[in-house]
Amino acid sequence: MIHYLYKTTCLPNGKYYYGVHSERRSSDGYIGCGVCSDGTAINLKRKGVKSYFIDSVVKYGYNNFEKQIVAFFDNINDAFEVEELIVDENEVNNKKCMNIRLGGKG
């Protein structure tokens, strides 16, 4: 299993989202909040999932997002610890940041 901290940026507006993900393959297309395609973003929105990030993917399209891996980790807990350091109160209050809660929570 691969564990990593990532930053996904919406290319049209420069807004970004930090998250932690674990995957079995080297790239499963995941960009954040359960989204790995336009279809998953639309389905999550239809199911009533409230997320600024998902709304942005529906609005701008999956292909207008770029994911960068910040760091790899041996286990998920280490990834969440680093996310907690990055996605702090200042970051959540930053207008360019799409995270709506503090990092490290899973």
PDB file of N, CA and C in Angstrom:
ATOM      1  N   MET A   1       0.857  -1.182   0.000  1.00  0.00           N
ATOM      2  CA  MET A   1       0.000   0.000   0.000  1.00  0.00           C
ATOM      3  C   MET A   1       0.895   1.235   0.000  1.00  0.00           C
ATOM      4  N   ILE A   2       0.540   2.207  -0.809  1.00  0.00           N
ATOM      5  CA  ILE A   2       1.252   3.478  -0.901  1.00  0.00           C
ATOM      6  C   ILE A   2       0.452   4.532  -0.135  1.00  0.00           C
ATOM      7  N   HIS A   3       1.106   5.292   0.742  1.00  0.00           N
ATOM      8  CA  HIS A   3       0.453   6.361   1.513  1.00  0.00           C
ATOM      9  C   HIS A   3       1.156   7.673   1.169  1.00  0.00           C
ATOM     10  N   TYR A   4       0.369   8.718   0.919  1.00  0.00           N
ATOM     11  CA  TYR A   4       0.997  10.001   0.604  1.00  0.00           C
ATOM     12  C   TYR A   4       0.099  11.188   0.941  1.00  0.00           C
ATOM     13  N   LEU A   5       0.757  12.320   1.080  1.00  0.00           N
ATOM     14  CA  LEU A   5       0.096  13.620   1.235  1.00  0.00           C
ATOM     15  C   LEU A   5       0.154  14.282  -0.127  1.00  0.00           C
ATOM     16  N   TYR A   6      -0.957  14.849  -0.568  1.00  0.00           N
ATOM     17  CA  TYR A   6      -1.008  15.472  -1.884  1.00  0.00           C
ATOM     18  C   TYR A   6      -1.613  16.867  -1.792  1.00  0.00           C
ATOM     19  N   LYS A   7      -1.380  17.633  -2.850  1.00  0.00           N
ATOM     20  CA  LYS A   7      -2.002  18.944  -3.021  1.00  0.00           C
ATOM     21  C   LYS A   7      -2.586  18.953  -4.421  1.00  0.00           C
ATOM     22  N   THR A   8      -3.886  19.189  -4.509  1.00  0.00           N
ATOM     23  CA  THR A   8      -4.556  19.264  -5.807  1.00  0.00           C
ATOM     24  C   THR A   8      -4.959  20.706  -6.058  1.00  0.00           C
ATOM     25  N   THR A   9      -4.600  21.214  -7.228  1.00  0.00           N
ATOM     26  CA  THR A   9      -4.859  22.605  -7.584  1.00  0.00           C
ATOM     27  C   THR A   9      -5.836  22.688  -8.745  1.00  0.00           C
ATOM     28  N   CYS A  10      -6.806  23.578  -8.619  1.00  0.00           N
ATOM     29  CA  CYS A  10      -7.738  23.886  -9.708  1.00  0.00           C
ATOM     30  C   CYS A  10      -7.018  24.881 -10.621  1.00  0.00           C
ATOM     31  N   LEU A  11      -6.684  24.465 -11.818  1.00  0.00           N
ATOM     32  CA  LEU A  11      -5.878  25.299 -12.709  1.00  0.00           C
ATOM     33  C   LEU A  11      -6.552  26.619 -13.121  1.00  0.00           C
ATOM     34  N   PRO A  12      -7.868  26.647 -13.369  1.00  0.00           N
ATOM     35  CA  PRO A  12      -8.484  27.914 -13.765  1.00  0.00           C
ATOM     36  C   PRO A  12      -8.484  29.008 -12.689  1.00  0.00           C
ATOM     37  N   ASN A  13      -8.553  28.625 -11.394  1.00  0.00           N
ATOM     38  CA  ASN A  13      -8.646  29.672 -10.367  1.00  0.00           C
ATOM     39  C   ASN A  13      -7.526  29.632  -9.321  1.00  0.00           C
ATOM     40  N   GLY A  14      -6.654  28.630  -9.392  1.00  0.00           N
ATOM     41  CA  GLY A  14      -5.526  28.557  -8.474  1.00  0.00           C
ATOM     42  C   GLY A  14      -5.865  28.086  -7.069  1.00  0.00           C
ATOM     43  N   LYS A  15      -7.107  27.718  -6.829  1.00  0.00           N
ATOM     44  CA  LYS A  15      -7.471  27.230  -5.499  1.00  0.00           C
ATOM     45  C   LYS A  15      -6.982  25.787  -5.348  1.00  0.00           C
ATOM     46  N   TYR A  16      -6.688  25.400  -4.109  1.00  0.00           N
ATOM     47  CA  TYR A  16      -6.058  24.104  -3.891  1.00  0.00           C
ATOM     48  C   TYR A  16      -6.650  23.382  -2.690  1.00  0.00           C
ATOM     49  N   TYR A  17      -6.344  22.087  -2.639  1.00  0.00           N
ATOM     50  CA  TYR A  17      -6.851  21.202  -1.589  1.00  0.00           C
ATOM     51  C   TYR A  17      -5.735  20.242  -1.190  1.00  0.00           C
ATOM     52  N   TYR A  18      -5.527  20.083   0.105  1.00  0.00           N
ATOM     53  CA  TYR A  18      -4.570  19.107   0.618  1.00  0.00           C
ATOM     54  C   TYR A  18      -5.315  17.887   1.130  1.00  0.00           C
ATOM     55  N   GLY A  19      -4.728  16.717   0.953  1.00  0.00           N
ATOM     56  CA  GLY A  19      -5.328  15.513   1.481  1.00  0.00           C
ATOM     57  C   GLY A  19      -4.318  14.392   1.619  1.00  0.00           C
ATOM     58  N   VAL A  20      -4.764  13.317   2.223  1.00  0.00           N
ATOM     59  CA  VAL A  20      -3.970  12.097   2.388  1.00  0.00           C
ATOM     60  C   VAL A  20      -4.701  10.991   1.644  1.00  0.00           C
ATOM     61  N   HIS A  21      -3.937  10.144   0.979  1.00  0.00           N
ATOM     62  CA  HIS A  21      -4.544   9.052   0.222  1.00  0.00           C
ATOM     63  C   HIS A  21      -3.659   7.815   0.325  1.00  0.00           C
ATOM     64  N   SER A  22      -4.289   6.660   0.277  1.00  0.00           N
ATOM     65  CA  SER A  22      -3.593   5.373   0.221  1.00  0.00           C
ATOM     66  C   SER A  22      -4.115   4.639  -1.002  1.00  0.00           C
ATOM     67  N   GLU A  23      -3.197   4.007  -1.728  1.00  0.00           N
ATOM     68  CA  GLU A  23      -3.619   3.280  -2.921  1.00  0.00           C
ATOM     69  C   GLU A  23      -2.722   2.066  -3.153  1.00  0.00           C
ATOM     70  N   ARG A  24      -3.253   1.124  -3.855  1.00  0.00           N
ATOM     71  CA  ARG A  24      -2.494  -0.089  -4.168  1.00  0.00           C
ATOM     72  C   ARG A  24      -1.685   0.084  -5.448  1.00  0.00           C
ATOM     73  N   ARG A  25      -2.195   0.860  -6.381  1.00  0.00           N
ATOM     74  CA  ARG A  25      -1.509   1.104  -7.654  1.00  0.00           C
ATOM     75  C   ARG A  25      -0.738   2.412  -7.575  1.00  0.00           C
ATOM     76  N   SER A  26       0.146   2.630  -8.522  1.00  0.00           N
ATOM     77  CA  SER A  26       0.944   3.857  -8.503  1.00  0.00           C
ATOM     78  C   SER A  26       0.103   5.085  -8.815  1.00  0.00           C
ATOM     79  N   SER A  27      -1.002   4.934  -9.523  1.00  0.00           N
ATOM     80  CA  SER A  27      -1.893   6.068  -9.770  1.00  0.00           C
ATOM     81  C   SER A  27      -3.293   5.561 -10.089  1.00  0.00           C
ATOM     82  N   ASP A  28      -4.216   5.853  -9.191  1.00  0.00           N
ATOM     83  CA  ASP A  28      -5.599   5.425  -9.410  1.00  0.00           C
ATOM     84  C   ASP A  28      -6.485   6.566  -9.887  1.00  0.00           C
ATOM     85  N   GLY A  29      -5.899   7.721 -10.203  1.00  0.00           N
ATOM     86  CA  GLY A  29      -6.663   8.848 -10.707  1.00  0.00           C
ATOM     87  C   GLY A  29      -7.312   9.707  -9.641  1.00  0.00           C
ATOM     88  N   TYR A  30      -7.105   9.352  -8.387  1.00  0.00           N
ATOM     89  CA  TYR A  30      -7.718  10.069  -7.267  1.00  0.00           C
ATOM     90  C   TYR A  30      -7.132  11.484  -7.157  1.00  0.00           C
ATOM     91  N   ILE A  31      -8.023  12.490  -7.040  1.00  0.00           N
ATOM     92  CA  ILE A  31      -7.546  13.870  -6.876  1.00  0.00           C
ATOM     93  C   ILE A  31      -8.024  14.512  -5.582  1.00  0.00           C
ATOM     94  N   GLY A  32      -8.908  13.824  -4.832  1.00  0.00           N
ATOM     95  CA  GLY A  32      -9.356  14.350  -3.545  1.00  0.00           C
ATOM     96  C   GLY A  32     -10.838  14.149  -3.307  1.00  0.00           C
ATOM     97  N   CYS A  33     -11.228  14.041  -2.039  1.00  0.00           N
ATOM     98  CA  CYS A  33     -12.639  13.958  -1.618  1.00  0.00           C
ATOM     99  C   CYS A  33     -13.423  12.846  -2.313  1.00  0.00           C
ATOM    100  N   GLY A  34     -12.775  11.742  -2.616  1.00  0.00           N
ATOM    101  CA  GLY A  34     -13.448  10.627  -3.269  1.00  0.00           C
ATOM    102  C   GLY A  34     -13.555  10.757  -4.773  1.00  0.00           C
ATOM    103  N   VAL A  35     -12.949  11.770  -5.360  1.00  0.00           N
ATOM    104  CA  VAL A  35     -13.078  12.050  -6.792  1.00  0.00           C
ATOM    105  C   VAL A  35     -11.926  11.428  -7.587  1.00  0.00           C
ATOM    106  N   CYS A  36     -12.289  10.632  -8.596  1.00  0.00           N
ATOM    107  CA  CYS A  36     -11.280  10.096  -9.513  1.00  0.00           C
ATOM    108  C   CYS A  36     -11.723  10.245 -10.972  1.00  0.00           C
ATOM    109  N   SER A  37     -12.813  10.996 -11.189  1.00  0.00           N
ATOM    110  CA  SER A  37     -13.299  11.283 -12.545  1.00  0.00           C
ATOM    111  C   SER A  37     -14.411  12.329 -12.446  1.00  0.00           C
ATOM    112  N   ASP A  38     -14.807  12.850 -13.590  1.00  0.00           N
ATOM    113  CA  ASP A  38     -15.963  13.761 -13.604  1.00  0.00           C
ATOM    114  C   ASP A  38     -17.199  13.044 -13.062  1.00  0.00           C
ATOM    115  N   GLY A  39     -17.349  11.772 -13.459  1.00  0.00           N
ATOM    116  CA  GLY A  39     -18.520  10.998 -13.047  1.00  0.00           C
ATOM    117  C   GLY A  39     -18.622  10.815 -11.540  1.00  0.00           C
ATOM    118  N   THR A  40     -17.495  10.537 -10.882  1.00  0.00           N
ATOM    119  CA  THR A  40     -17.571  10.366  -9.428  1.00  0.00           C
ATOM    120  C   THR A  40     -17.901  11.683  -8.743  1.00  0.00           C
ATOM    121  N   ALA A  41     -17.388  12.792  -9.269  1.00  0.00           N
ATOM    122  CA  ALA A  41     -17.709  14.102  -8.682  1.00  0.00           C
ATOM    123  C   ALA A  41     -19.202  14.388  -8.806  1.00  0.00           C
ATOM    124  N   ILE A  42     -19.754  14.131  -9.973  1.00  0.00           N
ATOM    125  CA  ILE A  42     -21.182  14.363 -10.206  1.00  0.00           C
ATOM    126  C   ILE A  42     -22.026  13.457  -9.300  1.00  0.00           C
ATOM    127  N   ASN A  43     -21.647  12.190  -9.195  1.00  0.00           N
ATOM    128  CA  ASN A  43     -22.398  11.256  -8.349  1.00  0.00           C
ATOM    129  C   ASN A  43     -22.335  11.646  -6.880  1.00  0.00           C
ATOM    130  N   LEU A  44     -21.178  12.070  -6.401  1.00  0.00           N
ATOM    131  CA  LEU A  44     -21.062  12.505  -5.009  1.00  0.00           C
ATOM    132  C   LEU A  44     -21.938  13.724  -4.747  1.00  0.00           C
ATOM    133  N   LYS A  45     -21.951  14.657  -5.691  1.00  0.00           N
ATOM    134  CA  LYS A  45     -22.789  15.859  -5.538  1.00  0.00           C
ATOM    135  C   LYS A  45     -24.268  15.472  -5.526  1.00  0.00           C
ATOM    136  N   ARG A  46     -24.670  14.557  -6.412  1.00  0.00           N
ATOM    137  CA  ARG A  46     -26.064  14.093  -6.461  1.00  0.00           C
ATOM    138  C   ARG A  46     -26.480  13.412  -5.166  1.00  0.00           C
ATOM    139  N   LYS A  47     -25.525  12.733  -4.526  1.00  0.00           N
ATOM    140  CA  LYS A  47     -25.803  12.048  -3.254  1.00  0.00           C
ATOM    141  C   LYS A  47     -25.878  13.023  -2.086  1.00  0.00           C
ATOM    142  N   GLY A  48     -25.594  14.294  -2.353  1.00  0.00           N
ATOM    143  CA  GLY A  48     -25.716  15.302  -1.309  1.00  0.00           C
ATOM    144  C   GLY A  48     -24.448  15.561  -0.515  1.00  0.00           C
ATOM    145  N   VAL A  49     -23.312  15.066  -1.008  1.00  0.00           N
ATOM    146  CA  VAL A  49     -22.051  15.320  -0.317  1.00  0.00           C
ATOM    147  C   VAL A  49     -21.723  16.814  -0.444  1.00  0.00           C
ATOM    148  N   LYS A  50     -21.526  17.462   0.685  1.00  0.00           N
ATOM    149  CA  LYS A  50     -21.227  18.894   0.723  1.00  0.00           C
ATOM    150  C   LYS A  50     -19.713  19.087   0.718  1.00  0.00           C
ATOM    151  N   SER A  51     -19.182  19.624  -0.369  1.00  0.00           N
ATOM    152  CA  SER A  51     -17.744  19.829  -0.487  1.00  0.00           C
ATOM    153  C   SER A  51     -17.473  20.910  -1.529  1.00  0.00           C
ATOM    154  N   TYR A  52     -16.750  21.934  -1.108  1.00  0.00           N
ATOM    155  CA  TYR A  52     -16.355  22.976  -2.061  1.00  0.00           C
ATOM    156  C   TYR A  52     -15.490  22.369  -3.153  1.00  0.00           C
ATOM    157  N   PHE A  53     -14.640  21.415  -2.774  1.00  0.00           N
ATOM    158  CA  PHE A  53     -13.767  20.760  -3.746  1.00  0.00           C
ATOM    159  C   PHE A  53     -14.572  20.016  -4.809  1.00  0.00           C
ATOM    160  N   ILE A  54     -15.543  19.214  -4.380  1.00  0.00           N
ATOM    161  CA  ILE A  54     -16.374  18.473  -5.336  1.00  0.00           C
ATOM    162  C   ILE A  54     -17.146  19.427  -6.232  1.00  0.00           C
ATOM    163  N   ASP A  55     -17.698  20.495  -5.650  1.00  0.00           N
ATOM    164  CA  ASP A  55     -18.400  21.493  -6.457  1.00  0.00           C
ATOM    165  C   ASP A  55     -17.476  22.079  -7.522  1.00  0.00           C
ATOM    166  N   SER A  56     -16.229  22.307  -7.167  1.00  0.00           N
ATOM    167  CA  SER A  56     -15.252  22.866  -8.118  1.00  0.00           C
ATOM    168  C   SER A  56     -14.961  21.890  -9.251  1.00  0.00           C
ATOM    169  N   VAL A  57     -14.849  20.594  -8.920  1.00  0.00           N
ATOM    170  CA  VAL A  57     -14.598  19.599  -9.970  1.00  0.00           C
ATOM    171  C   VAL A  57     -15.789  19.531 -10.920  1.00  0.00           C
ATOM    172  N   VAL A  58     -16.998  19.577 -10.380  1.00  0.00           N
ATOM    173  CA  VAL A  58     -18.191  19.569 -11.232  1.00  0.00           C
ATOM    174  C   VAL A  58     -18.200  20.814 -12.123  1.00  0.00           C
ATOM    175  N   LYS A  59     -17.847  21.955 -11.579  1.00  0.00           N
ATOM    176  CA  LYS A  59     -17.864  23.213 -12.326  1.00  0.00           C
ATOM    177  C   LYS A  59     -16.773  23.283 -13.392  1.00  0.00           C
ATOM    178  N   TYR A  60     -15.528  22.943 -13.023  1.00  0.00           N
ATOM    179  CA  TYR A  60     -14.396  23.129 -13.932  1.00  0.00           C
ATOM    180  C   TYR A  60     -13.978  21.873 -14.695  1.00  0.00           C
ATOM    181  N   GLY A  61     -14.399  20.703 -14.222  1.00  0.00           N
ATOM    182  CA  GLY A  61     -14.035  19.452 -14.881  1.00  0.00           C
ATOM    183  C   GLY A  61     -12.770  18.839 -14.313  1.00  0.00           C
ATOM    184  N   TYR A  62     -12.787  17.542 -14.198  1.00  0.00           N
ATOM    185  CA  TYR A  62     -11.687  16.759 -13.628  1.00  0.00           C
ATOM    186  C   TYR A  62     -10.338  17.096 -14.268  1.00  0.00           C
ATOM    187  N   ASN A  63     -10.319  17.267 -15.566  1.00  0.00           N
ATOM    188  CA  ASN A  63      -9.060  17.506 -16.283  1.00  0.00           C
ATOM    189  C   ASN A  63      -8.463  18.887 -16.020  1.00  0.00           C
ATOM    190  N   ASN A  64      -9.178  19.752 -15.325  1.00  0.00           N
ATOM    191  CA  ASN A  64      -8.657  21.075 -14.971  1.00  0.00           C
ATOM    192  C   ASN A  64      -8.060  21.102 -13.560  1.00  0.00           C
ATOM    193  N   PHE A  65      -7.739  19.921 -13.034  1.00  0.00           N
ATOM    194  CA  PHE A  65      -7.117  19.807 -11.721  1.00  0.00           C
ATOM    195  C   PHE A  65      -5.794  19.072 -11.857  1.00  0.00           C
ATOM    196  N   GLU A  66      -4.835  19.543 -11.086  1.00  0.00           N
ATOM    197  CA  GLU A  66      -3.508  18.926 -11.104  1.00  0.00           C
ATOM    198  C   GLU A  66      -3.133  18.494  -9.692  1.00  0.00           C
ATOM    199  N   LYS A  67      -2.806  17.217  -9.542  1.00  0.00           N
ATOM    200  CA  LYS A  67      -2.410  16.687  -8.232  1.00  0.00           C
ATOM    201  C   LYS A  67      -0.895  16.562  -8.174  1.00  0.00           C
ATOM    202  N   GLN A  68      -0.338  17.083  -7.078  1.00  0.00           N
ATOM    203  CA  GLN A  68       1.094  16.950  -6.819  1.00  0.00           C
ATOM    204  C   GLN A  68       1.259  16.183  -5.519  1.00  0.00           C
ATOM    205  N   ILE A  69       2.127  15.205  -5.531  1.00  0.00           N
ATOM    206  CA  ILE A  69       2.398  14.467  -4.299  1.00  0.00           C
ATOM    207  C   ILE A  69       3.448  15.242  -3.514  1.00  0.00           C
ATOM    208  N   VAL A  70       3.092  15.600  -2.284  1.00  0.00           N
ATOM    209  CA  VAL A  70       3.975  16.375  -1.413  1.00  0.00           C
ATOM    210  C   VAL A  70       5.008  15.456  -0.767  1.00  0.00           C
ATOM    211  N   ALA A  71       4.557  14.297  -0.261  1.00  0.00           N
ATOM    212  CA  ALA A  71       5.472  13.359   0.395  1.00  0.00           C
ATOM    213  C   ALA A  71       4.832  11.976   0.491  1.00  0.00           C
ATOM    214  N   PHE A  72       5.681  10.950   0.448  1.00  0.00           N
ATOM    215  CA  PHE A  72       5.259   9.575   0.660  1.00  0.00           C
ATOM    216  C   PHE A  72       5.565   9.176   2.101  1.00  0.00           C
ATOM    217  N   PHE A  73       4.786   8.218   2.632  1.00  0.00           N
ATOM    218  CA  PHE A  73       4.943   7.784   4.015  1.00  0.00           C
ATOM    219  C   PHE A  73       4.844   6.263   4.105  1.00  0.00           C
ATOM    220  N   ASP A  74       5.474   5.706   5.138  1.00  0.00           N
ATOM    221  CA  ASP A  74       5.414   4.272   5.379  1.00  0.00           C
ATOM    222  C   ASP A  74       4.069   3.840   5.938  1.00  0.00           C
ATOM    223  N   ASN A  75       3.370   4.777   6.598  1.00  0.00           N
ATOM    224  CA  ASN A  75       2.054   4.441   7.153  1.00  0.00           C
ATOM    225  C   ASN A  75       1.157   5.672   7.122  1.00  0.00           C
ATOM    226  N   ILE A  76      -0.118   5.426   7.203  1.00  0.00           N
ATOM    227  CA  ILE A  76      -1.133   6.475   7.083  1.00  0.00           C
ATOM    228  C   ILE A  76      -1.074   7.465   8.237  1.00  0.00           C
ATOM    229  N   ASN A  77      -0.740   7.000   9.427  1.00  0.00           N
ATOM    230  CA  ASN A  77      -0.705   7.895  10.579  1.00  0.00           C
ATOM    231  C   ASN A  77       0.356   8.977  10.425  1.00  0.00           C
ATOM    232  N   ASP A  78       1.511   8.630   9.882  1.00  0.00           N
ATOM    233  CA  ASP A  78       2.551   9.634   9.639  1.00  0.00           C
ATOM    234  C   ASP A  78       2.068  10.672   8.624  1.00  0.00           C
ATOM    235  N   ALA A  79       1.340  10.221   7.618  1.00  0.00           N
ATOM    236  CA  ALA A  79       0.798  11.136   6.609  1.00  0.00           C
ATOM    237  C   ALA A  79      -0.177  12.123   7.246  1.00  0.00           C
ATOM    238  N   PHE A  80      -1.047  11.626   8.112  1.00  0.00           N
ATOM    239  CA  PHE A  80      -2.006  12.509   8.784  1.00  0.00           C
ATOM    240  C   PHE A  80      -1.303  13.493   9.725  1.00  0.00           C
ATOM    241  N   GLU A  81      -0.223  13.075  10.347  1.00  0.00           N
ATOM    242  CA  GLU A  81       0.527  13.984  11.232  1.00  0.00           C
ATOM    243  C   GLU A  81       1.100  15.163  10.452  1.00  0.00           C
ATOM    244  N   VAL A  82       1.632  14.900   9.277  1.00  0.00           N
ATOM    245  CA  VAL A  82       2.182  15.985   8.457  1.00  0.00           C
ATOM    246  C   VAL A  82       1.058  16.846   7.896  1.00  0.00           C
ATOM    247  N   GLU A  83      -0.044  16.234   7.492  1.00  0.00           N
ATOM    248  CA  GLU A  83      -1.191  17.008   7.008  1.00  0.00           C
ATOM    249  C   GLU A  83      -1.679  17.968   8.095  1.00  0.00           C
ATOM    250  N   GLU A  84      -1.673  17.502   9.334  1.00  0.00           N
ATOM    251  CA  GLU A  84      -2.104  18.344  10.451  1.00  0.00           C
ATOM    252  C   GLU A  84      -1.216  19.577  10.587  1.00  0.00           C
ATOM    253  N   LEU A  85       0.064  19.429  10.320  1.00  0.00           N
ATOM    254  CA  LEU A  85       0.992  20.564  10.388  1.00  0.00           C
ATOM    255  C   LEU A  85       0.753  21.564   9.259  1.00  0.00           C
ATOM    256  N   ILE A  86       0.404  21.062   8.091  1.00  0.00           N
ATOM    257  CA  ILE A  86       0.217  21.929   6.917  1.00  0.00           C
ATOM    258  C   ILE A  86      -1.160  22.579   6.899  1.00  0.00           C
ATOM    259  N   VAL A  87      -2.198  21.782   7.115  1.00  0.00           N
ATOM    260  CA  VAL A  87      -3.572  22.290   7.033  1.00  0.00           C
ATOM    261  C   VAL A  87      -3.998  22.727   8.438  1.00  0.00           C
ATOM    262  N   ASP A  88      -3.447  23.860   8.836  1.00  0.00           N
ATOM    263  CA  ASP A  88      -3.742  24.428  10.148  1.00  0.00           C
ATOM    264  C   ASP A  88      -4.832  25.492  10.013  1.00  0.00           C
ATOM    265  N   GLU A  89      -5.111  26.194  11.077  1.00  0.00           N
ATOM    266  CA  GLU A  89      -6.188  27.193  11.072  1.00  0.00           C
ATOM    267  C   GLU A  89      -5.939  28.302  10.042  1.00  0.00           C
ATOM    268  N   ASN A  90      -4.695  28.746   9.928  1.00  0.00           N
ATOM    269  CA  ASN A  90      -4.374  29.782   8.943  1.00  0.00           C
ATOM    270  C   ASN A  90      -4.641  29.302   7.524  1.00  0.00           C
ATOM    271  N   GLU A  91      -4.286  28.053   7.250  1.00  0.00           N
ATOM    272  CA  GLU A  91      -4.485  27.501   5.909  1.00  0.00           C
ATOM    273  C   GLU A  91      -5.974  27.352   5.604  1.00  0.00           C
ATOM    274  N   VAL A  92      -6.745  26.835   6.557  1.00  0.00           N
ATOM    275  CA  VAL A  92      -8.190  26.663   6.352  1.00  0.00           C
ATOM    276  C   VAL A  92      -8.871  28.010   6.108  1.00  0.00           C
ATOM    277  N   ASN A  93      -8.358  29.071   6.710  1.00  0.00           N
ATOM    278  CA  ASN A  93      -8.929  30.407   6.525  1.00  0.00           C
ATOM    279  C   ASN A  93      -8.418  31.125   5.283  1.00  0.00           C
ATOM    280  N   ASN A  94      -7.449  30.551   4.601  1.00  0.00           N
ATOM    281  CA  ASN A  94      -6.906  31.128   3.364  1.00  0.00           C
ATOM    282  C   ASN A  94      -7.959  30.977   2.257  1.00  0.00           C
ATOM    283  N   LYS A  95      -8.283  32.055   1.579  1.00  0.00           N
ATOM    284  CA  LYS A  95      -9.334  32.026   0.552  1.00  0.00           C
ATOM    285  C   LYS A  95      -8.992  31.135  -0.636  1.00  0.00           C
ATOM    286  N   LYS A  96      -7.715  30.838  -0.857  1.00  0.00           N
ATOM    287  CA  LYS A  96      -7.306  29.951  -1.950  1.00  0.00           C
ATOM    288  C   LYS A  96      -7.392  28.477  -1.572  1.00  0.00           C
ATOM    289  N   CYS A  97      -7.524  28.201  -0.279  1.00  0.00           N
ATOM    290  CA  CYS A  97      -7.560  26.819   0.216  1.00  0.00           C
ATOM    291  C   CYS A  97      -9.000  26.293   0.238  1.00  0.00           C
ATOM    292  N   MET A  98      -9.203  25.112  -0.354  1.00  0.00           N
ATOM    293  CA  MET A  98     -10.538  24.502  -0.379  1.00  0.00           C
ATOM    294  C   MET A  98     -10.773  23.551   0.790  1.00  0.00           C
ATOM    295  N   ASN A  99      -9.771  23.321   1.635  1.00  0.00           N
ATOM    296  CA  ASN A  99      -9.987  22.502   2.833  1.00  0.00           C
ATOM    297  C   ASN A  99     -10.902  23.295   3.770  1.00  0.00           C
ATOM    298  N   ILE A 100     -11.891  22.608   4.324  1.00  0.00           N
ATOM    299  CA  ILE A 100     -12.838  23.311   5.200  1.00  0.00           C
ATOM    300  C   ILE A 100     -12.661  22.938   6.665  1.00  0.00           C
ATOM    301  N   ARG A 101     -11.753  21.985   6.934  1.00  0.00           N
ATOM    302  CA  ARG A 101     -11.453  21.620   8.315  1.00  0.00           C
ATOM    303  C   ARG A 101      -9.962  21.355   8.468  1.00  0.00           C
ATOM    304  N   LEU A 102      -9.520  21.350   9.689  1.00  0.00           N
ATOM    305  CA  LEU A 102      -8.109  21.137   9.984  1.00  0.00           C
ATOM    306  C   LEU A 102      -7.656  19.773   9.497  1.00  0.00           C
ATOM    307  N   GLY A 103      -6.392  19.695   9.086  1.00  0.00           N
ATOM    308  CA  GLY A 103      -5.830  18.445   8.613  1.00  0.00           C
ATOM    309  C   GLY A 103      -5.534  17.472   9.740  1.00  0.00           C
ATOM    310  N   GLY A 104      -5.252  16.232   9.333  1.00  0.00           N
ATOM    311  CA  GLY A 104      -4.885  15.216  10.303  1.00  0.00           C
ATOM    312  C   GLY A 104      -6.034  14.414  10.860  1.00  0.00           C
ATOM    313  N   LYS A 105      -7.239  14.672  10.376  1.00  0.00           N
ATOM    314  CA  LYS A 105      -8.427  14.021  10.936  1.00  0.00           C
ATOM    315  C   LYS A 105      -8.828  12.758  10.175  1.00  0.00           C
ATOM    316  N   GLY A 106      -8.405  12.643   8.951  1.00  0.00           N
ATOM    317  CA  GLY A 106      -8.789  11.466   8.159  1.00  0.00           C
ATOM    318  C   GLY A 106     -10.130  11.629   7.506  1.00  0.00           C
TER     319      GLY A 106
END
